[in-house]
PDB file of C-alpha atoms in Angstrom:
ATOM      1  CA  MET A   1      17.191  -2.414 -35.220  1.00 79.00           C
ATOM      2  CA  ASP A   2      15.094  -5.557 -35.467  1.00 90.00           C
ATOM      3  CA  VAL A   3      14.566  -7.584 -39.232  1.00 91.00           C
ATOM      4  CA  LYS A   4      10.958  -6.780 -38.712  1.00 94.00           C
ATOM      5  CA  GLN A   5      11.512  -2.465 -37.927  1.00 93.00           C
ATOM      6  CA  ALA A   6      14.293  -3.233 -41.048  1.00 93.00           C
ATOM      7  CA  ILE A   7      11.429  -4.757 -42.912  1.00 93.00           C
ATOM      8  CA  LYS A   8       9.391  -1.754 -42.668  1.00 93.00           C
ATOM      9  CA  GLU A   9      11.031   1.141 -42.887  1.00 95.00           C
ATOM     10  CA  ARG A  10      13.110  -0.707 -46.174  1.00 96.00           C
ATOM     11  CA  ARG A  11      11.904   1.835 -49.315  1.00 96.00           C
ATOM     12  CA  ALA A  12      13.222   1.961 -52.103  1.00 97.00           C
ATOM     13  CA  TYR A  13      13.714   6.411 -52.837  1.00 97.00           C
ATOM     14  CA  ARG A  14      15.019   7.533 -55.665  1.00 98.00           C
ATOM     15  CA  SER A  15      15.712  11.082 -54.136  1.00 98.00           C
ATOM     16  CA  LEU A  16      18.809  10.424 -52.616  1.00 98.00           C
ATOM     17  CA  GLU A  17      21.384  12.819 -50.998  1.00 97.00           C
ATOM     18  CA  PRO A  18      25.643  11.746 -50.792  1.00 95.00           C
ATOM     19  CA  VAL A  19      26.596   9.582 -47.979  1.00 97.00           C
ATOM     20  CA  LYS A  20      30.591   8.862 -47.503  1.00 97.00           C
ATOM     21  CA  ILE A  21      31.369   5.243 -48.437  1.00 98.00           C
ATOM     22  CA  THR A  22      33.850   3.549 -46.876  1.00 98.00           C
ATOM     23  CA  GLU A  23      35.310   0.311 -47.076  1.00 98.00           C
ATOM     24  CA  LYS A  24      34.081  -0.756 -43.291  1.00 99.00           C
ATOM     25  CA  LEU A  25      30.377  -0.128 -44.638  1.00 99.00           C
ATOM     26  CA  VAL A  26      31.216  -1.981 -48.086  1.00 99.00           C
ATOM     27  CA  ARG A  27      32.010  -4.960 -45.872  1.00 99.00           C
ATOM     28  CA  ASP A  28      29.056  -4.465 -43.326  1.00 99.00           C
ATOM     29  CA  LEU A  29      26.586  -5.358 -46.018  1.00 99.00           C
ATOM     30  CA  ALA A  30      29.171  -7.753 -48.273  1.00 98.00           C
ATOM     31  CA  GLU A  31      29.113  -9.544 -44.590  1.00 98.00           C
ATOM     32  CA  SER A  32      26.177  -9.522 -44.714  1.00 98.00           C
ATOM     33  CA  ALA A  33      25.152 -10.750 -48.148  1.00 98.00           C
ATOM     34  CA  ARG A  34      27.492 -13.521 -46.888  1.00 98.00           C
ATOM     35  CA  LEU A  35      25.379 -14.675 -44.104  1.00 98.00           C
ATOM     36  CA  ALA A  36      22.730 -15.600 -47.281  1.00 97.00           C
ATOM     37  CA  PRO A  37      20.895 -18.712 -47.156  1.00 95.00           C
ATOM     38  CA  SER A  38      21.927 -20.897 -50.368  1.00 93.00           C
ATOM     39  CA  CYS A  39      21.124 -24.338 -51.834  1.00 91.00           C
ATOM     40  CA  PHE A  40      23.466 -26.489 -50.481  1.00 93.00           C
ATOM     41  CA  ASN A  41      25.371 -23.358 -48.922  1.00 90.00           C
ATOM     42  CA  ASN A  42      27.372 -23.337 -52.481  1.00 90.00           C
ATOM     43  CA  GLN A  43      26.520 -18.639 -52.046  1.00 92.00           C
ATOM     44  CA  PRO A  44      26.746 -18.092 -55.877  1.00 94.00           C
ATOM     45  CA  TRP A  45      26.535 -14.594 -55.899  1.00 95.00           C
ATOM     46  CA  ARG A  46      28.927 -12.278 -56.608  1.00 97.00           C
ATOM     47  CA  PHE A  47      28.980  -8.594 -56.336  1.00 98.00           C
ATOM     48  CA  VAL A  48      30.638  -5.620 -57.000  1.00 99.00           C
ATOM     49  CA  PHE A  49      30.589  -2.442 -55.169  1.00 99.00           C
ATOM     50  CA  VAL A  50      31.113   0.469 -57.283  1.00 99.00           C
ATOM     51  CA  TYR A  51      31.521   3.451 -55.254  1.00 98.00           C
ATOM     52  CA  GLU A  52      35.275   5.373 -56.818  1.00 97.00           C
ATOM     53  CA  PRO A  53      34.104   7.969 -58.292  1.00 96.00           C
ATOM     54  CA  GLU A  54      35.270   7.431 -62.395  1.00 97.00           C
ATOM     55  CA  ALA A  55      33.947   3.792 -62.069  1.00 97.00           C
ATOM     56  CA  LEU A  56      30.665   5.248 -60.518  1.00 97.00           C
ATOM     57  CA  LYS A  57      31.248   7.331 -63.756  1.00 97.00           C
ATOM     58  CA  SER A  58      31.659   4.966 -65.653  1.00 98.00           C
ATOM     59  CA  MET A  59      28.646   3.140 -64.379  1.00 98.00           C
ATOM     60  CA  HIS A  60      25.801   5.658 -64.706  1.00 98.00           C
ATOM     61  CA  SER A  61      26.509   4.682 -68.733  1.00 97.00           C
ATOM     62  CA  ALA A  62      24.912   1.871 -67.966  1.00 98.00           C
ATOM     63  CA  LEU A  63      21.911   3.292 -66.586  1.00 98.00           C
ATOM     64  CA  SER A  64      18.094   3.284 -68.770  1.00 97.00           C
ATOM     65  CA  ARG A  65      16.472   6.314 -69.709  1.00 94.00           C
ATOM     66  CA  GLY A  66      14.068   6.780 -66.364  1.00 93.00           C
ATOM     67  CA  ASN A  67      16.858   5.891 -64.054  1.00 97.00           C
ATOM     68  CA  GLU A  68      18.031   9.435 -64.017  1.00 96.00           C
ATOM     69  CA  TRP A  69      17.337  10.071 -60.451  1.00 98.00           C
ATOM     70  CA  ALA A  70      20.828   7.535 -59.563  1.00 98.00           C
ATOM     71  CA  LEU A  71      23.463   9.230 -60.765  1.00 98.00           C
ATOM     72  CA  ALA A  72      22.189  10.717 -57.005  1.00 98.00           C
ATOM     73  CA  GLY A  73      23.313   7.606 -55.354  1.00 98.00           C
ATOM     74  CA  SER A  74      26.813   7.375 -54.045  1.00 98.00           C
ATOM     75  CA  MET A  75      27.291   3.627 -54.562  1.00 99.00           C
ATOM     76  CA  ILE A  76      25.942   1.159 -57.385  1.00 99.00           C
ATOM     77  CA  ILE A  77      26.166  -2.190 -56.051  1.00 99.00           C
ATOM     78  CA  ALA A  78      26.131  -4.863 -58.784  1.00 99.00           C
ATOM     79  CA  VAL A  79      24.883  -8.306 -58.596  1.00 98.00           C
ATOM     80  CA  PHE A  80      25.589 -11.510 -60.534  1.00 98.00           C
ATOM     81  CA  SER A  81      26.352 -15.366 -60.763  1.00 96.00           C
ATOM     82  CA  LYS A  82      25.428 -17.989 -63.327  1.00 94.00           C
ATOM     83  CA  LYS A  83      23.435 -21.087 -62.765  1.00 90.00           C
ATOM     84  CA  GLU A  84      26.811 -23.566 -63.164  1.00 91.00           C
ATOM     85  CA  PHE A  85      27.268 -21.846 -59.035  1.00 90.00           C
ATOM     86  CA  ASP A  86      23.981 -23.460 -57.410  1.00 89.00           C
ATOM     87  CA  CYS A  87      21.524 -26.541 -57.633  1.00 90.00           C
ATOM     88  CA  VAL A  88      19.749 -26.835 -60.928  1.00 92.00           C
ATOM     89  CA  ILE A  89      16.824 -29.647 -59.830  1.00 92.00           C
ATOM     90  CA  LYS A  90      14.819 -30.264 -62.978  1.00 93.00           C
ATOM     91  CA  SER A  91      13.986 -26.283 -64.311  1.00 91.00           C
ATOM     92  CA  ARG A  92      14.209 -24.914 -61.580  1.00 92.00           C
ATOM     93  CA  GLU A  93      17.754 -22.872 -61.112  1.00 93.00           C
ATOM     94  CA  TYR A  94      18.371 -21.485 -57.156  1.00 92.00           C
ATOM     95  CA  TYR A  95      20.926 -19.085 -58.219  1.00 92.00           C
ATOM     96  CA  LEU A  96      18.806 -16.477 -58.702  1.00 93.00           C
ATOM     97  CA  PHE A  97      16.878 -18.233 -55.223  1.00 94.00           C
ATOM     98  CA  GLY A  98      20.464 -17.457 -53.333  1.00 95.00           C
ATOM     99  CA  LEU A  99      20.824 -13.979 -54.667  1.00 96.00           C
ATOM    100  CA  GLY A 100      17.638 -12.312 -53.869  1.00 97.00           C
ATOM    101  CA  MET A 101      18.472 -13.518 -50.812  1.00 97.00           C
ATOM    102  CA  ALA A 102      21.804 -12.256 -50.284  1.00 98.00           C
ATOM    103  CA  THR A 103      20.525  -9.051 -51.877  1.00 98.00           C
ATOM    104  CA  ALA A 104      17.305  -8.768 -49.437  1.00 98.00           C
ATOM    105  CA  PHE A 105      19.924  -9.086 -46.696  1.00 98.00           C
ATOM    106  CA  ILE A 106      22.301  -5.880 -48.179  1.00 99.00           C
ATOM    107  CA  ILE A 107      19.309  -3.991 -48.723  1.00 98.00           C
ATOM    108  CA  LEU A 108      18.081  -4.859 -45.047  1.00 98.00           C
ATOM    109  CA  ARG A 109      21.346  -4.149 -42.950  1.00 98.00           C
ATOM    110  CA  ALA A 110      21.490  -0.555 -45.111  1.00 98.00           C
ATOM    111  CA  THR A 111      18.313   0.095 -44.261  1.00 98.00           C
ATOM    112  CA  GLU A 112      19.294  -0.828 -40.893  1.00 97.00           C
ATOM    113  CA  LEU A 113      22.488   1.987 -40.942  1.00 98.00           C
ATOM    114  CA  GLY A 114      19.977   4.537 -42.595  1.00 97.00           C
ATOM    115  CA  LEU A 115      20.194   4.223 -46.055  1.00 98.00           C
ATOM    116  CA  VAL A 116      18.577   3.573 -49.479  1.00 98.00           C
ATOM    117  CA  ALA A 117      19.496   0.400 -51.374  1.00 99.00           C
ATOM    118  CA  HIS A 118      17.285   0.380 -54.006  1.00 99.00           C
ATOM    119  CA  PRO A 119      17.516  -2.377 -56.411  1.00 99.00           C
ATOM    120  CA  ILE A 120      17.063  -1.619 -60.424  1.00 98.00           C
ATOM    121  CA  ALA A 121      16.013  -3.651 -63.523  1.00 98.00           C
ATOM    122  CA  GLY A 122      17.023  -0.589 -65.759  1.00 98.00           C
ATOM    123  CA  TYR A 123      20.353  -1.421 -66.825  1.00 98.00           C
ATOM    124  CA  ASP A 124      22.411  -2.220 -70.386  1.00 98.00           C
ATOM    125  CA  GLU A 125      23.734  -5.646 -68.727  1.00 98.00           C
ATOM    126  CA  GLU A 126      26.350  -5.923 -71.809  1.00 98.00           C
ATOM    127  CA  LYS A 127      27.919  -1.951 -70.683  1.00 98.00           C
ATOM    128  CA  VAL A 128      27.971  -3.295 -67.059  1.00 99.00           C
ATOM    129  CA  LYS A 129      29.800  -6.169 -68.006  1.00 98.00           C
ATOM    130  CA  ASP A 130      31.852  -4.334 -70.430  1.00 98.00           C
ATOM    131  CA  VAL A 131      32.675  -1.360 -67.516  1.00 98.00           C
ATOM    132  CA  LEU A 132      32.903  -4.035 -64.456  1.00 98.00           C
ATOM    133  CA  ASN A 133      34.852  -6.935 -66.410  1.00 98.00           C
ATOM    134  CA  ILE A 134      32.397  -8.922 -65.152  1.00 98.00           C
ATOM    135  CA  PRO A 135      32.686 -12.458 -67.973  1.00 97.00           C
ATOM    136  CA  TYR A 136      30.456 -12.243 -70.301  1.00 96.00           C
ATOM    137  CA  GLU A 137      28.472 -16.137 -69.050  1.00 97.00           C
ATOM    138  CA  MET A 138      27.949 -14.543 -65.823  1.00 97.00           C
ATOM    139  CA  THR A 139      24.129 -12.987 -65.720  1.00 97.00           C
ATOM    140  CA  VAL A 140      23.753  -9.623 -64.015  1.00 98.00           C
ATOM    141  CA  ILE A 141      20.552  -9.639 -62.042  1.00 97.00           C
ATOM    142  CA  THR A 142      20.187  -5.784 -60.284  1.00 98.00           C
ATOM    143  CA  LEU A 143      21.653  -3.225 -59.547  1.00 99.00           C
ATOM    144  CA  VAL A 144      21.032  -1.864 -55.731  1.00 99.00           C
ATOM    145  CA  ILE A 145      21.868   2.049 -55.298  1.00 99.00           C
ATOM    146  CA  VAL A 146      23.042   3.299 -52.427  1.00 99.00           C
ATOM    147  CA  GLY A 147      22.550   6.414 -50.636  1.00 98.00           C
ATOM    148  CA  LYS A 148      21.199   8.019 -47.981  1.00 98.00           C
ATOM    149  CA  HIS A 149      17.020   9.446 -48.253  1.00 98.00           C
ATOM    150  CA  SER A 150      16.775  13.246 -49.249  1.00 98.00           C
ATOM    151  CA  PRO A 151      13.257  15.020 -48.141  1.00 96.00           C
ATOM    152  CA  THR A 152      13.838  17.360 -51.334  1.00 97.00           C
ATOM    153  CA  ILE A 153      12.506  15.332 -53.584  1.00 97.00           C
ATOM    154  CA  SER A 154      14.652  14.605 -56.481  1.00 97.00           C
ATOM    155  CA  PRO A 155      13.603  16.851 -60.078  1.00 96.00           C
ATOM    156  CA  VAL A 156      13.970  14.641 -62.549  1.00 96.00           C
ATOM    157  CA  LEU A 157      11.405  11.953 -61.066  1.00 96.00           C
ATOM    158  CA  SER A 158       8.020  11.780 -63.203  1.00 95.00           C
ATOM    159  CA  ASP A 159       4.918  12.654 -61.846  1.00 96.00           C
ATOM    160  CA  LYS A 160       4.003   8.943 -60.695  1.00 95.00           C
ATOM    161  CA  GLN A 161       7.609   8.803 -59.058  1.00 96.00           C
ATOM    162  CA  VAL A 162       7.450  11.981 -57.306  1.00 96.00           C
ATOM    163  CA  GLU A 163       3.619  10.126 -55.515  1.00 97.00           C
ATOM    164  CA  ALA A 164       5.828   6.635 -54.725  1.00 96.00           C
ATOM    165  CA  GLU A 165       8.362   9.350 -52.588  1.00 95.00           C
ATOM    166  CA  ARG A 166       5.358  10.855 -50.900  1.00 96.00           C
ATOM    167  CA  LYS A 167       3.489   7.496 -50.164  1.00 95.00           C
ATOM    168  CA  ARG A 168       4.768   4.229 -50.155  1.00 94.00           C
ATOM    169  CA  PRO A 169       2.639   2.356 -52.849  1.00 94.00           C
ATOM    170  CA  GLU A 170       0.307  -0.088 -52.694  1.00 95.00           C
ATOM    171  CA  ARG A 171       1.210  -3.670 -51.809  1.00 94.00           C
ATOM    172  CA  LEU A 172      -1.341  -6.870 -51.894  1.00 94.00           C
ATOM    173  CA  PRO A 173      -3.945  -7.783 -49.424  1.00 93.00           C
ATOM    174  CA  LEU A 174      -2.363 -11.385 -47.386  1.00 91.00           C
ATOM    175  CA  GLU A 175      -5.560 -12.400 -49.355  1.00 88.00           C
ATOM    176  CA  LYS A 176      -4.192 -12.523 -52.796  1.00 88.00           C
ATOM    177  CA  PHE A 177      -0.631 -14.268 -52.213  1.00 88.00           C
ATOM    178  CA  LEU A 178      -1.564 -16.182 -48.463  1.00 88.00           C
ATOM    179  CA  LEU A 179      -3.510 -19.638 -50.334  1.00 87.00           C
ATOM    180  CA  LYS A 180      -4.819 -22.576 -48.473  1.00 83.00           C
ATOM    181  CA  ALA A 181      -3.285 -25.437 -49.623  1.00 85.00           C
ATOM    182  CA  GLY A 182      -6.045 -27.016 -52.662  1.00 80.00           C
ATOM    183  CA  ASP A 183      -6.959 -23.715 -53.236  1.00 79.00           C
ATOM    184  CA  VAL A 184      -4.680 -21.974 -55.366  1.00 79.00           C
ATOM    185  CA  SER A 185      -6.382 -20.777 -57.686  1.00 72.00           C
ATOM    186  CA  ILE A 186      -4.161 -17.760 -58.883  1.00 65.00           C
TER     187      ILE A 186
END
């Protein structure tokens, strides 16, 4: 699958089936992140791939209400860093950009492998840090839920989530974000 195809096929599905997580898969996804660009090649990203059953169960306690669907995931990837790991130029903290790109590479590689890799914002950061022993000074940017897409709609989904399962949510038209120099009225 080429990159453009992976971008088109990527979906944040919530109806998941279990998938066997192997050390080989974890290393494959991590290698994709490792190759992402970063400011001065600082590579600020840190990941914990959680797939052992007991560790996964502990991570479930950190999920926010509305993310019950994530319990069907076979792996949770914690994505974290701190601004001191990367360039800070004036008020621009590049570690956030680097983490985003490395995470996108993981998501695209997972898509290429026929998996769903769904990043979420609904979690208790302190609980995640406690469960995974992540130092307090780090920022957990996202959790990525990994599984196999299920054709059966999960019964825990809201009506809005069910609709998003059936049809890709609308994307902004290019004209909303593809702007011309000198004509940037937002």
